[in-house]
Coordinates of C-alpha atoms in Angstrom, one line a residue:
M1 CA -12.4 -24.7 3.3
T2 CA -13.3 -21.0 3.7
T3 CA -12.4 -18.8 0.8
P4 CA -10.0 -16.1 2.0
I5 CA -11.1 -12.5 1.5
A6 CA -8.8 -9.6 0.6
V7 CA -9.5 -5.9 0.4
I8 CA -7.3 -3.7 -1.8
T9 CA -7.7 0.0 -1.4
G10 CA -7.1 2.2 -4.4
G11 CA -8.6 -0.7 -6.3
Q12 CA -8.6 0.8 -9.7
G13 CA -4.9 1.5 -9.7
T14 CA -2.4 -0.3 -12.0
L15 CA -0.8 -2.5 -9.2
A16 CA -4.2 -3.2 -7.6
T17 CA -5.6 -4.4 -10.9
V18 CA -2.8 -6.9 -11.4
L19 CA -2.8 -8.0 -7.7
S20 CA -6.5 -8.5 -7.8
S21 CA -6.2 -10.8 -10.8
Q22 CA -3.3 -12.8 -9.2
L23 CA -5.1 -13.2 -5.9
R24 CA -8.3 -14.5 -7.6
D25 CA -6.2 -17.0 -9.6
A26 CA -4.8 -18.1 -6.2
G27 CA -8.3 -18.7 -4.8
W28 CA -9.0 -15.4 -3.0
E29 CA -12.2 -13.4 -3.1
V30 CA -11.1 -9.9 -3.7
F31 CA -12.8 -6.5 -3.1
A32 CA -11.0 -3.7 -4.9
P33 CA -13.2 -0.6 -4.4
S34 CA -12.7 2.6 -6.3
R35 CA -12.7 5.9 -4.4
S36 CA -16.5 6.3 -5.1
E37 CA -17.0 3.0 -3.2
L38 CA -14.4 3.6 -0.5
D39 CA -13.0 7.0 0.2
V40 CA -10.1 6.3 2.5
R41 CA -9.9 9.9 3.5
C42 CA -13.4 9.8 5.1
A43 CA -13.9 7.9 8.4
K44 CA -17.6 7.4 7.7
S45 CA -16.9 6.0 4.2
V46 CA -14.4 3.5 5.7
E47 CA -16.7 2.5 8.5
T48 CA -19.6 1.9 6.1
F49 CA -17.5 -0.2 3.7
F50 CA -15.9 -2.4 6.3
E51 CA -19.0 -3.0 8.4
N52 CA -20.5 -4.9 5.5
L53 CA -17.8 -7.5 5.5
D54 CA -18.1 -10.3 8.0
R55 CA -14.6 -11.5 7.5
I56 CA -11.3 -10.0 6.2
D57 CA -8.2 -12.1 5.8
A58 CA -6.0 -9.5 4.2
L59 CA -6.0 -5.7 3.8
V60 CA -3.7 -4.2 1.2
N61 CA -3.4 -0.4 1.8
N62 CA -2.6 0.6 -1.7
A63 CA -4.5 3.9 -2.1
G64 CA -2.1 6.7 -2.8
I65 CA -1.6 10.0 -4.5
T66 CA 1.2 12.5 -5.1
R67 CA 1.2 16.3 -5.5
D68 CA 4.9 16.9 -6.2
S69 CA 6.1 20.4 -5.6
L70 CA 9.1 22.2 -4.0
F71 CA 8.2 22.4 -0.3
A72 CA 8.5 26.2 -0.3
R73 CA 5.7 26.4 -2.9
Q74 CA 3.5 23.6 -1.8
S75 CA 0.0 24.6 -0.7
E76 CA -1.4 23.5 2.6
E77 CA -4.3 21.9 0.7
D78 CA -2.0 19.7 -1.4
F79 CA 0.1 18.7 1.6
D80 CA -2.9 17.7 3.6
E81 CA -4.4 15.8 0.6
V82 CA -1.3 13.7 0.2
V83 CA -0.8 12.9 3.9
T84 CA -4.5 12.3 4.4
T85 CA -4.8 9.8 1.5
N86 CA -1.5 8.0 1.9
L87 CA -1.1 7.9 5.7
K88 CA -4.4 8.7 7.5
G89 CA -6.3 6.6 4.9
A90 CA -4.2 3.5 5.7
H91 CA -4.7 4.1 9.4
L92 CA -8.4 4.3 9.1
C93 CA -8.7 1.2 7.0
S94 CA -6.3 -0.7 9.2
Q95 CA -8.4 0.2 12.3
A96 CA -11.6 -1.0 10.5
A97 CA -10.1 -4.2 9.2
A98 CA -8.5 -5.1 12.5
I99 CA -11.9 -5.5 14.1
P100 CA -12.9 -8.7 12.3
M101 CA -9.2 -9.9 12.2
M102 CA -9.0 -9.7 16.0
R103 CA -12.2 -11.6 16.2
Q104 CA -10.8 -14.3 13.9
R105 CA -7.4 -14.1 15.6
D106 CA -5.9 -14.2 12.1
G107 CA -5.2 -11.7 9.3
Q108 CA -2.6 -9.7 7.4
I109 CA -2.2 -6.0 6.6
I110 CA 0.2 -5.0 3.9
N111 CA 1.0 -1.3 3.5
I112 CA 2.3 -0.3 0.1
G113 CA 5.1 2.1 0.7
S114 CA 7.7 3.8 -1.6
Y115 CA 11.4 4.1 -2.1
S116 CA 10.8 7.8 -1.6
A117 CA 10.2 7.0 2.1
L118 CA 13.9 6.1 2.5
H119 CA 15.5 8.3 -0.2
P120 CA 13.2 11.1 -1.1
P121 CA 13.9 13.2 -4.2
M122 CA 13.4 16.9 -4.4
G123 CA 9.8 18.0 -4.6
Q124 CA 8.3 15.0 -2.8
A125 CA 8.4 16.2 0.8
A126 CA 4.7 15.5 1.5
Y127 CA 4.7 12.1 -0.3
A128 CA 7.9 11.0 1.3
A129 CA 6.8 12.0 4.7
A130 CA 3.5 10.1 4.3
K131 CA 5.2 7.0 3.0
A132 CA 7.8 7.1 5.8
G133 CA 4.9 7.3 8.2
L134 CA 3.6 4.1 6.7
I135 CA 6.8 2.3 7.8
G136 CA 6.2 3.6 11.3
L137 CA 2.6 2.5 11.3
T138 CA 3.7 -0.9 10.1
K139 CA 6.1 -1.6 12.9
S140 CA 3.8 -0.2 15.6
Y141 CA 0.8 -2.1 14.3
A142 CA 2.9 -5.3 14.1
K143 CA 3.7 -5.0 17.8
E144 CA 0.1 -4.3 18.9
L145 CA -1.5 -6.9 16.8
G146 CA 1.0 -9.8 17.0
K147 CA -0.7 -11.2 20.0
R148 CA -3.8 -11.7 17.9
N149 CA -1.9 -13.5 15.2
I150 CA -2.2 -10.5 12.8
R151 CA 0.8 -9.9 10.6
V152 CA 1.6 -6.4 9.4
N153 CA 4.3 -5.7 6.7
C154 CA 5.3 -2.9 4.4
V155 CA 6.2 -3.4 0.7
L156 CA 8.1 -0.9 -1.3
P157 CA 7.4 -2.1 -4.8
G158 CA 10.0 0.0 -6.6
F159 CA 9.6 2.1 -9.6
L160 CA 6.6 0.7 -11.6
E161 CA 5.2 2.0 -14.8
T162 CA 1.8 3.1 -13.5
K163 CA -0.6 6.0 -14.0
M164 CA 1.1 7.8 -11.2
T165 CA 4.6 7.6 -12.8
A166 CA 3.4 8.2 -16.3
S167 CA 3.7 12.0 -15.8
L168 CA 7.4 11.8 -15.2
S169 CA 9.7 13.0 -18.0
E170 CA 11.6 10.6 -20.1
E171 CA 14.9 12.0 -18.6
A172 CA 13.7 11.4 -15.1
T173 CA 12.6 7.9 -15.9
E174 CA 15.9 7.0 -17.5
A175 CA 17.8 8.5 -14.6
A176 CA 15.8 6.3 -12.2
R177 CA 16.5 3.2 -14.4
K178 CA 20.2 3.8 -14.3
R179 CA 20.3 3.6 -10.5
H180 CA 19.1 0.0 -10.7
T181 CA 22.0 -2.6 -10.7
L182 CA 19.9 -4.8 -13.0
G183 CA 19.3 -1.9 -15.4
R184 CA 15.6 -2.3 -15.4
F185 CA 12.5 -1.7 -13.3
N186 CA 10.3 -4.2 -11.6
T187 CA 7.1 -5.1 -13.4
K188 CA 3.7 -4.8 -11.8
E189 CA 3.3 -8.5 -12.2
E190 CA 6.5 -9.2 -10.3
A191 CA 5.5 -6.8 -7.5
A192 CA 2.0 -8.3 -7.3
G193 CA 3.5 -11.8 -7.2
F194 CA 5.7 -10.9 -4.2
I195 CA 2.6 -9.7 -2.3
V196 CA 0.7 -12.8 -3.1
N197 CA 3.6 -14.9 -1.8
L198 CA 3.9 -12.8 1.3
L199 CA 0.2 -13.3 2.0
S200 CA 0.9 -17.1 2.0
M201 CA 3.4 -16.7 4.8
N202 CA 2.1 -16.8 8.4
H203 CA 5.4 -16.2 10.3
I204 CA 6.5 -12.8 9.0
S205 CA 5.5 -9.4 10.5
G206 CA 6.9 -6.0 11.2
Q207 CA 9.1 -6.1 8.1
V208 CA 9.8 -3.6 5.3
F209 CA 10.5 -5.2 1.9
Q210 CA 12.2 -3.1 -0.8
L211 CA 11.6 -4.7 -4.2
D212 CA 14.1 -3.2 -6.6
S213 CA 17.8 -3.5 -7.4
R214 CA 19.0 -0.2 -6.2
A215 CA 22.1 -1.0 -4.1

């Protein structure tokens, strides 16, 4: 049996590290490149990375950044950086990964979204717009690629304690916790486990999964 191959962008992030470990335990070969190995903002970098892979069974578009600021004060540079990394980067990687997937007539793309796409807080206009765009990409890609047996879904992992959220104040973190009906956040292990399970399902596409307990 052929060992399935997964690519996880933003491979040095907290969720990516746990997901890589769980996928390897499940029998996957995993490529989790850092930005120096795969800069999702750069079409040439994306092309170079993916053309060296003969087969791709799963792409997890996990690379993401935030530059929070009230929109009236946000620089054009910061806005472009957030949208380019979170949205354009996912688009470029999906295009590249879809080539071998279409040849195989099989594959999965999972976009890592955010609760902010649905309920954006103040100061996250760029990030929320980019993550909302990922939902649109997911549904459009699912329709285009379904005929080739390629499934595309979006996972909103919920508030995770990661490098990106570490900068939030204790007050902001506690306020977010109180909005959860279970009174706690997801763990990165739980979010990664859901993704591993989703990758084992061949009949689900075009869906958005919100993994938290906010009612």
